[in-house]
């Protein structure tokens, strides 16, 4: 389990590095380089628009790779998704700017961002199911949380590279070529990830199934549409929180508050490091107390904290901003540390790869794709303290709280082939 979980963690870290490096670049440099004819605000909105395309592609990727995972196994998904995301990320670093090739530049950026999202949409389902379906029942939350640590590692790695380049280079050098270096580095990381995953064993739960879904998406739509909508709505607040802290606040603080790029990157990285460390600790609690109670607590905490977080951000003081981000990410991790065990338990094995991944990635469209764009537009109409952004985030948190309240507890659901067929909670065992 340790070797399997480590390989899943490494792969998700690499893929989320690819995804996050684009978000950081969108907040810092892509607007002026690829949309120079726009005003500064419109350029930022356009850059966040290309950022959002990756989230729109993720549900499509979960359908494509979910079909492969449910029909042919979880392991092929891990290799194909990593290859696609890595190649498209390297290509982003090679796209000429608007000054060189005109409107073809943002179009190429849009296409490559779409391919990034397509690959990441398949990654999560494959990595999570491979660990969840191997894990013993009483430690499923813990082992399944390893892929959930990957995004924190990927983010810290992506922003660490950006922070180092930002500190070492002048603004002109960073805008000319420095921002491209993290994208090129994705090729080396992808090769390492492929090597790590080359020897992974297929999920025992998949191997024991005698009949596989012919068209998994059709079965999910017919038999699980309500569950997909509930999980998407439930997860939207997590995405909204994370990308408010890591993407929108970076652009807002550097452009509107005059905080230096280096300071903001360091503050956000520090908060994300704490979030990553807490992930397995919270997951252990879910093995003891259940998935649903922690998700409800995280949503409630998010709803209460949004106005204080925005007030602390508006001060422009590093320590106060860090406090605001830290508490928000603690609320986030209280939910998302357990999601990797929760979602596989909600769906039956024959459509688990498609159903869990589609629900997870639709939440990204609702919370991740729209939040930086909406928050930027709202903040432009506000005073120094953008209370409208806080109200928007609170509304998403309350929506997610209602969706989680309608989902059942699943801690006793059978997922792996080797665990005893015990039942409990609010749902029946899915053998």
Tab-separated table of C-alpha atoms in Angstrom:
chain	number	residue	atom	x	y	z
A	1	UNK	CA	0.000	0.000	0.000
A	2	UNK	CA	2.821	2.431	0.793
A	3	UNK	CA	4.447	1.940	-2.609
A	4	UNK	CA	1.099	2.212	-4.393
A	5	UNK	CA	0.044	5.299	-2.444
A	6	UNK	CA	3.436	6.949	-3.042
A	7	UNK	CA	3.155	6.383	-6.794
A	8	UNK	CA	-0.386	7.801	-6.808
A	9	UNK	CA	0.767	10.824	-4.783
A	10	UNK	CA	3.725	11.468	-7.091
A	11	UNK	CA	1.546	11.281	-10.177
A	12	UNK	CA	-1.132	13.644	-8.884
A	13	UNK	CA	1.582	16.042	-7.663
A	14	UNK	CA	3.071	16.158	-11.162
A	15	UNK	CA	-0.271	16.592	-12.925
A	16	UNK	CA	-1.434	19.307	-10.527
A	17	UNK	CA	1.937	21.020	-10.898
A	18	UNK	CA	1.128	21.242	-14.608
A	19	UNK	CA	-2.349	22.585	-13.886
A	20	UNK	CA	-1.348	25.069	-11.192
A	21	UNK	CA	1.619	26.545	-13.017
A	22	UNK	CA	-0.820	27.832	-15.614
A	23	UNK	CA	-2.995	29.463	-12.940
A	24	UNK	CA	-0.018	31.285	-11.453
A	25	UNK	CA	1.147	32.440	-14.876
A	26	UNK	CA	-2.399	33.594	-15.706
A	27	UNK	CA	-2.460	35.722	-12.560
A	28	UNK	CA	0.982	37.250	-13.176
A	29	UNK	CA	1.963	37.531	-16.856
A	30	UNK	CA	-0.357	35.938	-19.421
A	31	UNK	CA	-2.719	38.922	-19.686
A	32	UNK	CA	-0.152	41.466	-20.966
A	33	UNK	CA	1.679	38.892	-23.127
A	34	UNK	CA	-1.272	37.264	-24.867
A	35	UNK	CA	-3.974	39.948	-24.626
A	36	UNK	CA	-1.996	43.208	-24.936
A	37	UNK	CA	-4.772	45.069	-26.780
A	38	UNK	CA	-7.062	44.702	-23.748
A	39	UNK	CA	-7.153	46.979	-20.731
A	40	UNK	CA	-5.342	45.608	-17.642
A	41	UNK	CA	-8.658	44.418	-16.137
A	42	UNK	CA	-9.881	42.893	-19.394
A	43	UNK	CA	-6.502	41.231	-19.946
A	44	UNK	CA	-6.669	39.615	-16.510
A	45	UNK	CA	-10.239	38.475	-17.153
A	46	UNK	CA	-9.210	37.008	-20.523
A	47	UNK	CA	-6.255	35.182	-18.945
A	48	UNK	CA	-8.567	33.772	-16.264
A	49	UNK	CA	-10.943	32.801	-19.064
A	50	UNK	CA	-8.277	30.565	-20.616
A	51	UNK	CA	-7.589	29.291	-17.090
A	52	UNK	CA	-11.272	28.371	-16.754
A	53	UNK	CA	-11.237	26.388	-20.009
A	54	UNK	CA	-9.134	23.759	-18.231
A	55	UNK	CA	-11.972	23.208	-15.768
A	56	UNK	CA	-14.546	22.930	-18.539
A	57	UNK	CA	-12.386	20.223	-20.136
A	58	UNK	CA	-12.011	18.243	-16.928
A	59	UNK	CA	-15.509	16.660	-16.935
A	60	UNK	CA	-14.949	15.697	-20.571
A	61	UNK	CA	-11.657	14.108	-19.564
A	62	UNK	CA	-13.396	12.246	-16.758
A	63	UNK	CA	-15.901	10.853	-19.286
A	64	UNK	CA	-13.166	9.816	-21.724
A	65	UNK	CA	-10.774	8.325	-19.195
A	66	UNK	CA	-13.614	7.102	-16.982
A	67	UNK	CA	-14.793	4.975	-19.895
A	68	UNK	CA	-11.295	3.506	-20.168
A	69	UNK	CA	-11.101	2.973	-16.409
A	70	UNK	CA	-14.469	1.223	-16.149
A	71	UNK	CA	-13.984	-0.849	-19.305
A	72	UNK	CA	-10.247	-1.622	-19.367
A	73	UNK	CA	-8.885	-0.914	-15.889
A	74	UNK	CA	-7.723	1.894	-13.625
A	75	UNK	CA	-4.005	1.520	-14.423
A	76	UNK	CA	-4.106	2.540	-18.141
A	77	UNK	CA	-5.831	5.767	-17.123
A	78	UNK	CA	-2.874	6.804	-14.967
A	79	UNK	CA	-0.378	6.455	-17.811
A	80	UNK	CA	-2.459	8.069	-20.578
A	81	UNK	CA	-3.626	11.054	-18.504
A	82	UNK	CA	-0.112	11.854	-17.266
A	83	UNK	CA	1.268	11.697	-20.797
A	84	UNK	CA	-1.400	14.046	-22.175
A	85	UNK	CA	-1.115	16.618	-19.380
A	86	UNK	CA	2.686	16.644	-19.444
A	87	UNK	CA	2.940	17.085	-23.201
A	88	UNK	CA	0.397	19.907	-23.336
A	89	UNK	CA	2.081	21.726	-20.437
A	90	UNK	CA	5.491	21.661	-22.121
A	91	UNK	CA	3.833	22.980	-25.280
A	92	UNK	CA	2.372	25.974	-23.373
A	93	UNK	CA	5.924	27.019	-22.565
A	94	UNK	CA	6.714	27.067	-26.283
A	95	UNK	CA	3.771	29.180	-27.519
A	96	UNK	CA	4.911	32.514	-29.031
A	97	UNK	CA	3.287	35.630	-27.597
A	98	UNK	CA	0.760	37.915	-29.281
A	99	UNK	CA	3.585	40.222	-30.389
A	100	UNK	CA	5.045	37.374	-32.484
A	101	UNK	CA	2.065	35.617	-34.076
A	102	UNK	CA	-0.953	37.766	-33.242
A	103	UNK	CA	-4.325	36.186	-32.431
A	104	UNK	CA	-2.960	32.674	-33.057
A	105	UNK	CA	-1.133	32.969	-29.706
A	106	UNK	CA	-4.208	33.095	-27.406
A	107	UNK	CA	-5.929	30.481	-29.592
A	108	UNK	CA	-3.016	28.054	-29.125
A	109	UNK	CA	-3.018	28.832	-25.419
A	110	UNK	CA	-6.712	28.008	-25.254
A	111	UNK	CA	-6.293	24.669	-27.058
A	112	UNK	CA	-3.376	23.561	-24.889
A	113	UNK	CA	-5.172	24.561	-21.699
A	114	UNK	CA	-8.122	22.460	-22.860
A	115	UNK	CA	-5.811	19.458	-23.335
A	116	UNK	CA	-4.339	20.041	-19.858
A	117	UNK	CA	-7.809	19.898	-18.355
A	118	UNK	CA	-8.694	16.820	-20.385
A	119	UNK	CA	-5.719	14.928	-18.945
A	120	UNK	CA	-6.292	16.084	-15.383
A	121	UNK	CA	-9.940	15.072	-15.611
A	122	UNK	CA	-8.830	11.467	-16.008
A	123	UNK	CA	-5.969	11.561	-13.519
A	124	UNK	CA	-7.948	11.977	-10.322
A	125	UNK	CA	-10.335	9.083	-10.897
A	126	UNK	CA	-7.601	6.620	-11.812
A	127	UNK	CA	-5.255	7.529	-8.949
A	128	UNK	CA	-7.952	7.628	-6.279
A	129	UNK	CA	-9.654	4.388	-7.308
A	130	UNK	CA	-6.411	2.466	-7.503
A	131	UNK	CA	-5.617	3.351	-3.879
A	132	UNK	CA	-9.204	3.109	-2.560
A	133	UNK	CA	-9.798	-0.300	-4.132
A	134	UNK	CA	-6.518	-1.697	-2.767
A	135	UNK	CA	-6.862	-0.222	0.732
A	136	UNK	CA	-8.131	-2.148	3.799
A	137	UNK	CA	-11.564	-0.996	4.938
A	138	UNK	CA	-10.480	0.463	8.281
A	139	UNK	CA	-7.725	2.594	6.685
A	140	UNK	CA	-9.362	3.524	3.390
A	141	UNK	CA	-9.644	7.178	4.310
A	142	UNK	CA	-5.944	7.362	5.201
A	143	UNK	CA	-4.567	5.570	2.121
A	144	UNK	CA	-6.958	7.317	-0.249
A	145	UNK	CA	-5.802	10.680	1.055
A	146	UNK	CA	-2.331	10.238	-0.472
A	147	UNK	CA	-3.473	11.318	-3.955
A	148	UNK	CA	-5.113	14.307	-2.236
A	149	UNK	CA	-1.734	15.389	-0.859
A	150	UNK	CA	-0.505	15.543	-4.465
A	151	UNK	CA	-2.250	18.835	-5.309
A	152	UNK	CA	-0.561	20.571	-2.356
A	153	UNK	CA	2.852	19.243	-3.399
A	154	UNK	CA	2.191	20.186	-7.014
A	155	UNK	CA	1.142	23.678	-6.002
A	156	UNK	CA	4.164	24.236	-3.753
A	157	UNK	CA	6.493	22.946	-6.465
A	158	UNK	CA	4.873	25.126	-9.148
A	159	UNK	CA	4.860	28.259	-7.027
A	160	UNK	CA	8.311	27.513	-5.594
A	161	UNK	CA	9.724	27.540	-9.118
A	162	UNK	CA	7.810	30.728	-9.908
A	163	UNK	CA	8.949	32.317	-6.639
A	164	UNK	CA	12.598	31.481	-7.329
A	165	UNK	CA	12.421	32.874	-10.854
A	166	UNK	CA	10.533	35.951	-9.679
A	167	UNK	CA	13.193	36.685	-7.070
A	168	UNK	CA	16.163	35.951	-9.344
A	169	UNK	CA	15.036	37.710	-12.528
A	170	UNK	CA	14.096	41.238	-13.393
A	171	UNK	CA	10.517	41.956	-14.433
A	172	UNK	CA	11.632	42.186	-18.066
A	173	UNK	CA	13.479	38.843	-17.936
A	174	UNK	CA	10.570	37.138	-16.176
A	175	UNK	CA	8.090	38.418	-18.778
A	176	UNK	CA	10.421	37.585	-21.675
A	177	UNK	CA	11.384	33.977	-20.893
A	178	UNK	CA	11.400	33.279	-17.157
A	179	UNK	CA	7.714	32.340	-16.956
A	180	UNK	CA	8.284	29.608	-19.564
A	181	UNK	CA	10.840	27.639	-17.528
A	182	UNK	CA	8.294	25.966	-15.172
A	183	UNK	CA	6.317	24.748	-18.193
A	184	UNK	CA	9.400	23.200	-19.767
A	185	UNK	CA	10.268	21.495	-16.470
A	186	UNK	CA	6.963	19.612	-16.695
A	187	UNK	CA	8.516	17.312	-19.304
A	188	UNK	CA	11.096	16.003	-16.844
A	189	UNK	CA	8.467	15.551	-14.145
A	190	UNK	CA	6.130	13.686	-16.506
A	191	UNK	CA	8.907	11.264	-17.469
A	192	UNK	CA	9.595	10.580	-13.799
A	193	UNK	CA	5.909	10.003	-13.118
A	194	UNK	CA	5.570	7.553	-16.008
A	195	UNK	CA	8.532	5.578	-14.671
A	196	UNK	CA	6.979	5.424	-11.185
A	197	UNK	CA	3.637	4.208	-12.522
A	198	UNK	CA	4.948	1.674	-15.011
A	199	UNK	CA	4.977	-1.201	-12.497
A	200	UNK	CA	1.707	-0.556	-10.618
A	201	UNK	CA	-0.705	-3.483	-10.229
A	202	UNK	CA	-4.283	-3.261	-11.476
A	203	UNK	CA	-7.085	-2.737	-8.937
A	204	UNK	CA	-8.272	-6.069	-7.446
A	205	UNK	CA	-11.848	-4.763	-7.410
A	206	UNK	CA	-11.733	-4.216	-11.159
A	207	UNK	CA	-10.179	-7.638	-11.805
A	208	UNK	CA	-12.880	-9.484	-9.845
A	209	UNK	CA	-15.763	-7.913	-11.762
A	210	UNK	CA	-17.250	-10.404	-14.208
A	211	UNK	CA	-19.232	-7.855	-16.195
A	212	UNK	CA	-18.214	-4.321	-17.050
A	213	UNK	CA	-20.423	-1.441	-18.089
A	214	UNK	CA	-20.671	-1.202	-21.878
A	215	UNK	CA	-21.150	2.576	-21.902
A	216	UNK	CA	-20.402	3.790	-18.357
A	217	UNK	CA	-21.581	7.358	-18.979
A	218	UNK	CA	-25.028	6.153	-20.081
A	219	UNK	CA	-25.389	4.060	-16.919
A	220	UNK	CA	-24.244	6.992	-14.758
A	221	UNK	CA	-26.755	9.368	-16.373
A	222	UNK	CA	-29.608	6.874	-16.111
A	223	UNK	CA	-28.995	5.520	-12.649
A	224	UNK	CA	-26.862	8.076	-10.805
A	225	UNK	CA	-27.680	11.524	-12.214
A	226	UNK	CA	-28.946	12.815	-8.871
A	227	UNK	CA	-25.815	11.600	-7.108
A	228	UNK	CA	-23.574	13.248	-9.725
A	229	UNK	CA	-25.351	16.606	-9.301
A	230	UNK	CA	-25.197	16.398	-5.512
A	231	UNK	CA	-21.489	15.565	-5.463
A	232	UNK	CA	-20.732	18.341	-7.962
A	233	UNK	CA	-22.644	20.876	-5.881
A	234	UNK	CA	-21.075	19.611	-2.659
A	235	UNK	CA	-17.520	19.930	-3.967
A	236	UNK	CA	-17.922	23.342	-5.597
A	237	UNK	CA	-17.080	25.243	-2.395
A	238	UNK	CA	-13.743	23.447	-2.091
A	239	UNK	CA	-12.710	24.522	-5.564
A	240	UNK	CA	-13.983	28.056	-4.978
A	241	UNK	CA	-12.000	28.329	-1.751
A	242	UNK	CA	-8.784	26.940	-3.158
A	243	UNK	CA	-8.721	29.046	-6.306
A	244	UNK	CA	-9.785	32.188	-4.477
A	245	UNK	CA	-6.740	31.796	-2.244
A	246	UNK	CA	-4.233	30.560	-4.801
A	247	UNK	CA	-5.221	32.353	-8.017
A	248	UNK	CA	-7.631	35.275	-7.616
A	249	UNK	CA	-6.029	36.698	-4.458
A	250	UNK	CA	-2.616	36.629	-6.164
A	251	UNK	CA	-3.867	38.820	-8.997
A	252	UNK	CA	-5.955	41.036	-6.693
A	253	UNK	CA	-3.202	41.714	-4.161
A	254	UNK	CA	-0.477	42.411	-6.718
A	255	UNK	CA	-2.623	44.578	-9.016
A	256	UNK	CA	-4.992	46.337	-6.597
A	257	UNK	CA	-3.158	46.400	-3.267
A	258	UNK	CA	0.404	46.801	-4.509
A	259	UNK	CA	1.726	43.757	-2.639
A	260	UNK	CA	4.859	42.337	-4.247
A	261	UNK	CA	4.632	39.191	-6.342
A	262	UNK	CA	7.276	37.452	-4.226
A	263	UNK	CA	5.518	38.173	-0.925
A	264	UNK	CA	2.171	36.878	-2.201
A	265	UNK	CA	3.657	33.690	-3.603
A	266	UNK	CA	5.430	33.014	-0.284
A	267	UNK	CA	2.273	33.620	1.791
A	268	UNK	CA	0.110	31.378	-0.365
A	269	UNK	CA	2.737	28.630	-0.465
A	270	UNK	CA	3.047	28.624	3.330
A	271	UNK	CA	-0.716	28.203	3.755
A	272	UNK	CA	-0.828	25.391	1.179
A	273	UNK	CA	2.044	23.562	2.927
A	274	UNK	CA	0.010	23.468	6.149
A	275	UNK	CA	-2.983	22.216	4.163
A	276	UNK	CA	-0.893	19.378	2.717
A	277	UNK	CA	0.433	18.339	6.130
A	278	UNK	CA	-3.080	18.245	7.606
A	279	UNK	CA	-4.549	16.117	4.793
A	280	UNK	CA	-3.644	12.618	6.117
A	281	UNK	CA	-4.435	13.652	9.704
A	282	UNK	CA	-7.975	14.680	8.766
A	283	UNK	CA	-8.354	11.523	6.658
A	284	UNK	CA	-7.596	9.385	9.721
A	285	UNK	CA	-10.448	11.125	11.535
A	286	UNK	CA	-12.775	10.123	8.694
A	287	UNK	CA	-11.885	6.466	9.250
A	288	UNK	CA	-12.969	6.865	12.858
A	289	UNK	CA	-15.913	9.275	12.692
A	290	UNK	CA	-17.147	9.057	9.099
A	291	UNK	CA	-16.832	11.074	5.886
A	292	UNK	CA	-20.037	13.109	5.960
A	293	UNK	CA	-19.593	14.790	9.387
A	294	UNK	CA	-16.208	16.181	8.382
A	295	UNK	CA	-17.540	17.455	5.051
A	296	UNK	CA	-20.417	19.216	6.814
A	297	UNK	CA	-18.026	20.767	9.342
A	298	UNK	CA	-15.722	22.019	6.564
A	299	UNK	CA	-18.610	23.612	4.655
A	300	UNK	CA	-19.956	25.311	7.767
A	301	UNK	CA	-16.483	26.635	8.602
A	302	UNK	CA	-16.105	28.007	5.079
A	303	UNK	CA	-19.462	29.785	5.237
A	304	UNK	CA	-18.540	31.469	8.526
A	305	UNK	CA	-15.003	32.463	7.467
A	306	UNK	CA	-15.476	34.093	4.042
A	307	UNK	CA	-16.143	37.640	5.262
A	308	UNK	CA	-13.239	37.624	7.773
A	309	UNK	CA	-10.909	36.195	5.096
A	310	UNK	CA	-11.724	38.948	2.596
A	311	UNK	CA	-11.325	41.599	5.315
A	312	UNK	CA	-7.885	40.224	6.207
A	313	UNK	CA	-6.858	40.089	2.536
A	314	UNK	CA	-7.881	43.729	2.028
A	315	UNK	CA	-5.418	44.884	4.728
A	316	UNK	CA	-2.473	44.003	2.486
A	317	UNK	CA	-0.554	42.937	5.604
A	318	UNK	CA	1.324	39.635	5.009
A	319	UNK	CA	0.656	38.036	8.397
A	320	UNK	CA	-3.037	38.927	8.373
A	321	UNK	CA	-3.442	37.683	4.805
A	322	UNK	CA	-1.683	34.445	5.755
A	323	UNK	CA	-4.088	33.967	8.683
A	324	UNK	CA	-7.081	34.466	6.411
A	325	UNK	CA	-5.764	31.984	3.842
A	326	UNK	CA	-4.742	29.429	6.462
A	327	UNK	CA	-8.163	29.169	8.120
A	328	UNK	CA	-9.854	28.994	4.702
A	329	UNK	CA	-7.603	26.116	3.627
A	330	UNK	CA	-8.199	24.294	6.916
A	331	UNK	CA	-11.929	24.403	6.104
A	332	UNK	CA	-11.066	23.197	2.604
A	333	UNK	CA	-8.947	20.259	3.761
A	334	UNK	CA	-11.612	19.167	6.260
A	335	UNK	CA	-13.734	18.365	3.216
A	336	UNK	CA	-11.256	17.390	0.524
A	337	UNK	CA	-9.027	15.135	2.633
A	338	UNK	CA	-11.891	12.616	2.805
A	339	UNK	CA	-13.326	13.008	-0.699
A	340	UNK	CA	-10.965	10.421	-2.204
A	341	UNK	CA	-12.540	7.753	0.012
A	342	UNK	CA	-16.052	9.224	0.022
A	343	UNK	CA	-16.745	9.414	-3.715
A	344	UNK	CA	-15.657	5.838	-4.604
A	345	UNK	CA	-17.879	4.593	-1.773
A	346	UNK	CA	-20.881	6.443	-3.197
A	347	UNK	CA	-20.750	4.780	-6.639
A	348	UNK	CA	-21.136	1.116	-7.571
A	349	UNK	CA	-17.967	-0.579	-8.954
A	350	UNK	CA	-19.020	-0.965	-12.606
A	351	UNK	CA	-19.383	2.815	-13.114
A	352	UNK	CA	-17.209	4.037	-10.255
A	353	UNK	CA	-14.389	5.499	-12.352
A	354	UNK	CA	-16.781	7.524	-14.515
A	355	UNK	CA	-19.282	8.538	-11.837
A	356	UNK	CA	-16.802	9.633	-9.175
A	357	UNK	CA	-14.609	11.513	-11.650
A	358	UNK	CA	-17.493	13.279	-13.403
A	359	UNK	CA	-18.992	14.430	-10.092
A	360	UNK	CA	-15.576	15.588	-8.855
A	361	UNK	CA	-14.730	17.526	-12.009
A	362	UNK	CA	-18.168	19.091	-12.486
A	363	UNK	CA	-17.621	20.608	-9.056
A	364	UNK	CA	-14.464	22.134	-10.522
A	365	UNK	CA	-16.466	23.848	-13.260
A	366	UNK	CA	-18.906	25.330	-10.736
A	367	UNK	CA	-16.324	26.388	-8.178
A	368	UNK	CA	-12.926	26.576	-9.883
A	369	UNK	CA	-13.564	27.833	-13.409
A	370	UNK	CA	-15.984	30.616	-12.514
A	371	UNK	CA	-14.618	31.910	-9.209
A	372	UNK	CA	-11.511	33.838	-10.419
A	373	UNK	CA	-13.544	35.438	-13.228
A	374	UNK	CA	-16.556	36.315	-11.070
A	375	UNK	CA	-14.405	37.513	-8.158
A	376	UNK	CA	-12.316	39.740	-10.463
A	377	UNK	CA	-15.444	41.306	-11.958
A	378	UNK	CA	-17.083	41.825	-8.545
A	379	UNK	CA	-13.926	43.270	-6.987
A	380	UNK	CA	-13.623	45.832	-9.796
A	381	UNK	CA	-17.023	47.249	-8.782
A	382	UNK	CA	-16.143	47.331	-5.065
A	383	UNK	CA	-14.191	49.605	-2.793
A	384	UNK	CA	-10.976	48.614	-1.043
A	385	UNK	CA	-12.729	45.700	0.688
A	386	UNK	CA	-14.544	43.539	-1.908
A	387	UNK	CA	-17.444	42.392	0.257
A	388	UNK	CA	-19.268	41.171	-2.828
A	389	UNK	CA	-16.622	38.455	-3.256
A	390	UNK	CA	-17.190	37.348	0.341
A	391	UNK	CA	-20.950	37.173	-0.253
A	392	UNK	CA	-20.434	35.150	-3.428
A	393	UNK	CA	-18.173	32.641	-1.639
A	394	UNK	CA	-20.556	32.366	1.314
A	395	UNK	CA	-23.391	31.552	-1.079
A	396	UNK	CA	-21.351	28.741	-2.662
A	397	UNK	CA	-20.504	27.381	0.803
A	398	UNK	CA	-24.189	27.264	1.769
A	399	UNK	CA	-25.054	25.514	-1.508
A	400	UNK	CA	-22.399	22.872	-0.832
A	401	UNK	CA	-23.556	22.469	2.752
A	402	UNK	CA	-27.056	21.647	1.523
A	403	UNK	CA	-25.726	19.107	-0.987
A	404	UNK	CA	-23.562	17.339	1.603
A	405	UNK	CA	-26.567	17.198	3.936
A	406	UNK	CA	-28.432	15.178	1.281
A	407	UNK	CA	-25.615	12.651	0.784
A	408	UNK	CA	-25.399	9.474	2.926
A	409	UNK	CA	-22.616	8.264	5.205
A	410	UNK	CA	-20.486	5.603	3.468
A	411	UNK	CA	-17.699	4.625	5.871
A	412	UNK	CA	-18.851	0.976	6.035
A	413	UNK	CA	-19.410	0.478	2.298
A	414	UNK	CA	-17.434	-2.384	0.746
A	415	UNK	CA	-15.040	-1.127	-1.955
A	416	UNK	CA	-12.113	-3.548	-2.162
A	417	UNK	CA	-12.290	-7.235	-2.987
A	418	UNK	CA	-10.338	-8.304	0.101
A	419	UNK	CA	-12.298	-6.592	2.861
A	420	UNK	CA	-15.073	-8.185	4.933
A	421	UNK	CA	-18.628	-7.547	3.780
A	422	UNK	CA	-19.651	-5.442	6.768
A	423	UNK	CA	-22.442	-2.920	6.492
A	424	UNK	CA	-23.459	0.102	8.428
A	425	UNK	CA	-24.209	3.777	8.198
A	426	UNK	CA	-26.906	4.953	5.824
A	427	UNK	CA	-26.154	2.950	2.682
A	428	UNK	CA	-26.048	-0.710	1.690
A	429	UNK	CA	-22.882	-2.620	0.904
A	430	UNK	CA	-21.985	-2.395	-2.776
A	431	UNK	CA	-20.326	-5.756	-3.431
